[in-house]
PDB file of C-alpha atoms in Angstrom:
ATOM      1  CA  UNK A   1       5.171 137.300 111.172  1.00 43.00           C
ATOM      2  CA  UNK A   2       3.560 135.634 113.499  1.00 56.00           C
ATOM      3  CA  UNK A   3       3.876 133.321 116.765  1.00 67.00           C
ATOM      4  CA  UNK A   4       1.795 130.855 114.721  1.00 82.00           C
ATOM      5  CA  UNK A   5       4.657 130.809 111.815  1.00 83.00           C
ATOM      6  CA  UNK A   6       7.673 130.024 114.602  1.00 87.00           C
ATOM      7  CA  UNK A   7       5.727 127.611 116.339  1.00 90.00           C
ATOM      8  CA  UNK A   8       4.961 126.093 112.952  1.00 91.00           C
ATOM      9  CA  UNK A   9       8.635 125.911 112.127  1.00 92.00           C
ATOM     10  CA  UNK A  10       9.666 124.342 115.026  1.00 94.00           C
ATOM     11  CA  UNK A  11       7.224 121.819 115.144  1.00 95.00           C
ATOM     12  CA  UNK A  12       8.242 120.911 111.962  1.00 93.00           C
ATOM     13  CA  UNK A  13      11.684 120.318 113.651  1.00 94.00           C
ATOM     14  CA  UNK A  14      12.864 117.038 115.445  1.00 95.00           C
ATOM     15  CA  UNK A  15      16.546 118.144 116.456  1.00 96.00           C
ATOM     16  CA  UNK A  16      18.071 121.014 117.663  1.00 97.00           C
ATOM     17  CA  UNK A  17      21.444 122.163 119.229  1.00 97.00           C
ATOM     18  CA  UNK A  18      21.399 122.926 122.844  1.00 98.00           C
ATOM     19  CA  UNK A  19      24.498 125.285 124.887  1.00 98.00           C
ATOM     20  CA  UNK A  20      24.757 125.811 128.021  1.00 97.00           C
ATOM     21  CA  UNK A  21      27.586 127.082 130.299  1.00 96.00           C
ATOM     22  CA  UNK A  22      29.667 125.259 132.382  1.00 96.00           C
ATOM     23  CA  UNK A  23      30.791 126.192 136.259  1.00 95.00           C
ATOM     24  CA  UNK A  24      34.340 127.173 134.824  1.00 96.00           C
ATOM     25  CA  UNK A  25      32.406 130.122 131.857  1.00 94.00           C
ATOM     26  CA  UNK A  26      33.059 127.260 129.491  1.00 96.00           C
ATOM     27  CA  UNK A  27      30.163 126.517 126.573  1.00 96.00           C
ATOM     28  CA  UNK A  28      29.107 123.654 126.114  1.00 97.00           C
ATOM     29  CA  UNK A  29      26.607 122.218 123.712  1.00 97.00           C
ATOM     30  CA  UNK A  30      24.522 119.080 122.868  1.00 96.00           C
ATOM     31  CA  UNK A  31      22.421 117.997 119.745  1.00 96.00           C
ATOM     32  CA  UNK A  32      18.923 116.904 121.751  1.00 97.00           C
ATOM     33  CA  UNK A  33      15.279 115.829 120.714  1.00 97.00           C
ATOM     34  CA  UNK A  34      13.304 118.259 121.305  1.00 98.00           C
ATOM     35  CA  UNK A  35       9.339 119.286 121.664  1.00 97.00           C
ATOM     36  CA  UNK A  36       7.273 122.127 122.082  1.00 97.00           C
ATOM     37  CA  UNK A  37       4.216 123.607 123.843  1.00 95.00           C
ATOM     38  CA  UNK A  38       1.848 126.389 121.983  1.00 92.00           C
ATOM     39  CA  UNK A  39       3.329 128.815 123.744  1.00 92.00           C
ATOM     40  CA  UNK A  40       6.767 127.770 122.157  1.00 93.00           C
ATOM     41  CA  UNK A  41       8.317 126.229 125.308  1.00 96.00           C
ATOM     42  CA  UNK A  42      10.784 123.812 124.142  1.00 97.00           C
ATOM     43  CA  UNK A  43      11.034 120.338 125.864  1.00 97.00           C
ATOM     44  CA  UNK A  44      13.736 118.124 126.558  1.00 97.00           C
ATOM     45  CA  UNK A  45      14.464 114.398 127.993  1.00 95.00           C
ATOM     46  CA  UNK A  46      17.267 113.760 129.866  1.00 95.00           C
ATOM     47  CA  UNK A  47      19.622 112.514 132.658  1.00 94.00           C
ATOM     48  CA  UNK A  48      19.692 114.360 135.709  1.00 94.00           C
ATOM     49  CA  UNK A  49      23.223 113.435 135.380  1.00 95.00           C
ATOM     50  CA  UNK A  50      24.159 115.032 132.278  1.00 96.00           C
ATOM     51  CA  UNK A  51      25.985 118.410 131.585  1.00 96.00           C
ATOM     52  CA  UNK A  52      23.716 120.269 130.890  1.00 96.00           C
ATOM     53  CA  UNK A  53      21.349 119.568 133.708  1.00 96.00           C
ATOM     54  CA  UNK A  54      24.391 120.712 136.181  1.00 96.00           C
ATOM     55  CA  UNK A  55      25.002 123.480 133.735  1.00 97.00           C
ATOM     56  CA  UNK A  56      21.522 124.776 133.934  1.00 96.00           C
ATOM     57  CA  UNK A  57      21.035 124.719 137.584  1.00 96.00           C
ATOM     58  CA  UNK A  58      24.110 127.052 138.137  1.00 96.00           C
ATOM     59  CA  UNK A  59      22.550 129.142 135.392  1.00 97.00           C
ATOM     60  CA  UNK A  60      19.580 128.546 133.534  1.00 97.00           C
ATOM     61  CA  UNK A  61      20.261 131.295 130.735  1.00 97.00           C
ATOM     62  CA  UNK A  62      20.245 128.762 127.702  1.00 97.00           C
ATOM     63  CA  UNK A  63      20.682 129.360 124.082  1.00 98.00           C
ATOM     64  CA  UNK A  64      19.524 126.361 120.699  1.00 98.00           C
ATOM     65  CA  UNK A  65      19.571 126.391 117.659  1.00 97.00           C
ATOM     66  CA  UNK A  66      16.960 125.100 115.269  1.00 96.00           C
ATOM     67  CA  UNK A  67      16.519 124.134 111.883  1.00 92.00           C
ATOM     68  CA  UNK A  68      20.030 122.869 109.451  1.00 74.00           C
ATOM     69  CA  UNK A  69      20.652 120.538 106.471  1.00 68.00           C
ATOM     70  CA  UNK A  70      22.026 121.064 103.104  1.00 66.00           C
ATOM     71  CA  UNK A  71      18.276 122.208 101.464  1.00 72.00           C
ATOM     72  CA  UNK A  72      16.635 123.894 104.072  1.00 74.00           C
ATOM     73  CA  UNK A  73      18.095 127.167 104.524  1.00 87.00           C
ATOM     74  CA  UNK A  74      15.770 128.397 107.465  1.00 90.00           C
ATOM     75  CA  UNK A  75      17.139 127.973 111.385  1.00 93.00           C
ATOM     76  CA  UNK A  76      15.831 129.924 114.680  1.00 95.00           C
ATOM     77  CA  UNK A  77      17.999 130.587 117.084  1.00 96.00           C
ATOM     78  CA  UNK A  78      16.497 130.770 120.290  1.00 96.00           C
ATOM     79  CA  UNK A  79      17.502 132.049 124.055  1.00 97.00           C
ATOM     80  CA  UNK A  80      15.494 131.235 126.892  1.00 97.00           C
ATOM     81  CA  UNK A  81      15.228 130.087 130.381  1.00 97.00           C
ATOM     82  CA  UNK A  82      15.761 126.589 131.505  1.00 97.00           C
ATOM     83  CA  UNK A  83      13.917 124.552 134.361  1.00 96.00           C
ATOM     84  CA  UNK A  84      14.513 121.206 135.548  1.00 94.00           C
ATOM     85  CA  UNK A  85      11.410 119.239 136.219  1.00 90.00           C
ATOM     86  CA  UNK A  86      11.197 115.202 137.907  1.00 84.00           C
ATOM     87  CA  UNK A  87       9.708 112.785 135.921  1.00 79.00           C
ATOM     88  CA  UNK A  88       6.419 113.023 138.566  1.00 78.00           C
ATOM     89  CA  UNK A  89       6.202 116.809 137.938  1.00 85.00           C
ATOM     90  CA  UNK A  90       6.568 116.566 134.158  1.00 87.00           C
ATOM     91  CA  UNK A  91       2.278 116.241 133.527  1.00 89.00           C
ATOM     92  CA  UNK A  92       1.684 117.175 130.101  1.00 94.00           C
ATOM     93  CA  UNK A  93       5.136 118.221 129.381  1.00 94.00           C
ATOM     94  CA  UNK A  94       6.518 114.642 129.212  1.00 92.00           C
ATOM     95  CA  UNK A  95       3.192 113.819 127.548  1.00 93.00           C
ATOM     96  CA  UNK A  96       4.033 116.261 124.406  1.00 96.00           C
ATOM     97  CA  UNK A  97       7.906 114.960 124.100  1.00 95.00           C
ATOM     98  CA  UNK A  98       6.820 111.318 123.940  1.00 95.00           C
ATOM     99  CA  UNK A  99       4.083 112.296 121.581  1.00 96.00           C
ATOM    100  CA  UNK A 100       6.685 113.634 119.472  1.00 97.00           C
ATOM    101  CA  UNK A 101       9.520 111.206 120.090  1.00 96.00           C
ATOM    102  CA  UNK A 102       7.584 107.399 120.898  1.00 95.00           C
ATOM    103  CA  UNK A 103      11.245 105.773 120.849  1.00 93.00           C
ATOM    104  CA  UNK A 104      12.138 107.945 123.898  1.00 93.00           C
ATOM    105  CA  UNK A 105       9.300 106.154 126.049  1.00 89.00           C
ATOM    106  CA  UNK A 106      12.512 102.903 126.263  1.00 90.00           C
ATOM    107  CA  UNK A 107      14.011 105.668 128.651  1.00 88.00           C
ATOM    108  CA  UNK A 108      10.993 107.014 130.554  1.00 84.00           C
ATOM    109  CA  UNK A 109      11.959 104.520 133.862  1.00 85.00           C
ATOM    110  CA  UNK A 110      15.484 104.922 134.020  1.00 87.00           C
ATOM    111  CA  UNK A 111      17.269 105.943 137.211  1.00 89.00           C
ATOM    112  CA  UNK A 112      17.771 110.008 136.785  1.00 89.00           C
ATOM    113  CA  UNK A 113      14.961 110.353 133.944  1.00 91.00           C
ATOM    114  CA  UNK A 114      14.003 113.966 134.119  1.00 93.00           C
ATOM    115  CA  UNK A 115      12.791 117.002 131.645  1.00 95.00           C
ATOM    116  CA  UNK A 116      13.945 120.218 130.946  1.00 96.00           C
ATOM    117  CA  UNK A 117      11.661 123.243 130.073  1.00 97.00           C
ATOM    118  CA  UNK A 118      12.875 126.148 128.415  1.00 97.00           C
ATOM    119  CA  UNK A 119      10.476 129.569 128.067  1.00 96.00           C
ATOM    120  CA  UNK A 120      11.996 131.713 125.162  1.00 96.00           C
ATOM    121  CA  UNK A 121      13.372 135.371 126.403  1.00 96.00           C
ATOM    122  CA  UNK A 122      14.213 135.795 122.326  1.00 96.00           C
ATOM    123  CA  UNK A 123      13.939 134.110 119.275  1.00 95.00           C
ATOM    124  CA  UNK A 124      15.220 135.023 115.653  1.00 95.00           C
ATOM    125  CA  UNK A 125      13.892 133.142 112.896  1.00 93.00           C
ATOM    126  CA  UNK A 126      15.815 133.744 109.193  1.00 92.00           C
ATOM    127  CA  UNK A 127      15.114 132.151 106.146  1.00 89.00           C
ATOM    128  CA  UNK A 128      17.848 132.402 103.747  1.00 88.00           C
ATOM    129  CA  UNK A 129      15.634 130.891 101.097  1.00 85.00           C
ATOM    130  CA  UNK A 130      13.966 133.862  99.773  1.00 85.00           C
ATOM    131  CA  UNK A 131      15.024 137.287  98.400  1.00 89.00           C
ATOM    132  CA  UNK A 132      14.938 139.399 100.308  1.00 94.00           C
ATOM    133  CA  UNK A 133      15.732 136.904 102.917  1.00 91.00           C
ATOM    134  CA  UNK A 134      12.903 137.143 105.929  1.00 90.00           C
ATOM    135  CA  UNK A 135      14.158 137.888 109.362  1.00 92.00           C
ATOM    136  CA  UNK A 136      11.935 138.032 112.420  1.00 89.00           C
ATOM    137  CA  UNK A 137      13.021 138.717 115.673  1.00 91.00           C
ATOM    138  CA  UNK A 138      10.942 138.978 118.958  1.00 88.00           C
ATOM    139  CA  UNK A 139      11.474 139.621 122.862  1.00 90.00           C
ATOM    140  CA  UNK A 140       9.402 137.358 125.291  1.00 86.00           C
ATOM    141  CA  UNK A 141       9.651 139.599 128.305  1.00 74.00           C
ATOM    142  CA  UNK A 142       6.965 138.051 129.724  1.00 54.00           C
ATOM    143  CA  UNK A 143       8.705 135.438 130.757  1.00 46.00           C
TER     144      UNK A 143
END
């Protein structure tokens, strides 16, 4: 498998499951719209005020999952790195999420508006519609 058949997947994806850790070791997790770059960095809008923004700048180690529903049997779960970017510094980032998600451009102006970036340190895709089901896994050390 290729990078080209994850990125496919979650592009085909609007939703996805976000944890993150709070300052007491406690998890904590949020469904979010997400989007994604080529080089399958996932995108997020939200308030600077939020949990998981405070969460992520005491420790960015993040971990989503993508991909549920009662006929599609096919998820990624996916562990990365999170940054927190100001709407000014968002460039092309914020233009890819709104591309994805137009209804989200209502929220683009509001007080605390900013974007999270994650870069993937692993990813397992599994789809448990085929036999033998397919599992890929891969390591993004590069990152």
């Amino acid at each position: 498998m290729k990078d080209n058949k994850l990125y496919n997947f979650i592009k085909s994806e609007k939703y996805a499951v976000i944890s993150s850790v709070n300052r007491a070791g406690q998890p904590e997790s949020a469904l979010v719209a997400f989007s994604e770059t080529e080089k399958l960095e996932l995108i997020i809008a939200t308030s600077k005020n939020s949990r998981k923004v405070k969460n992520m700048l005491l420790n960015p180690n993040i971990s989503i999952v993508i991909g549920f529903g009662d006929e599609r049997l096919t998820s990624i779960q996916f562990e990365g790195v999170a940054r927190v970017l100001n709407l000014a510094n968002a460039g092309e980032y914020a233009k890819t999420h709104y591309a994805k998600h137009p209804i989200l451009l209502q929220h683009k102006d509001e007080p605390g508006e900013c974007f999270i970036v994650i870069n993937p340190t692993w990813v397992r895709y599994t789809n448990y519609s085929t036999l033998p089901v397919e599992v890929y896994e891969d390591h993004f050390d590069a990152y």
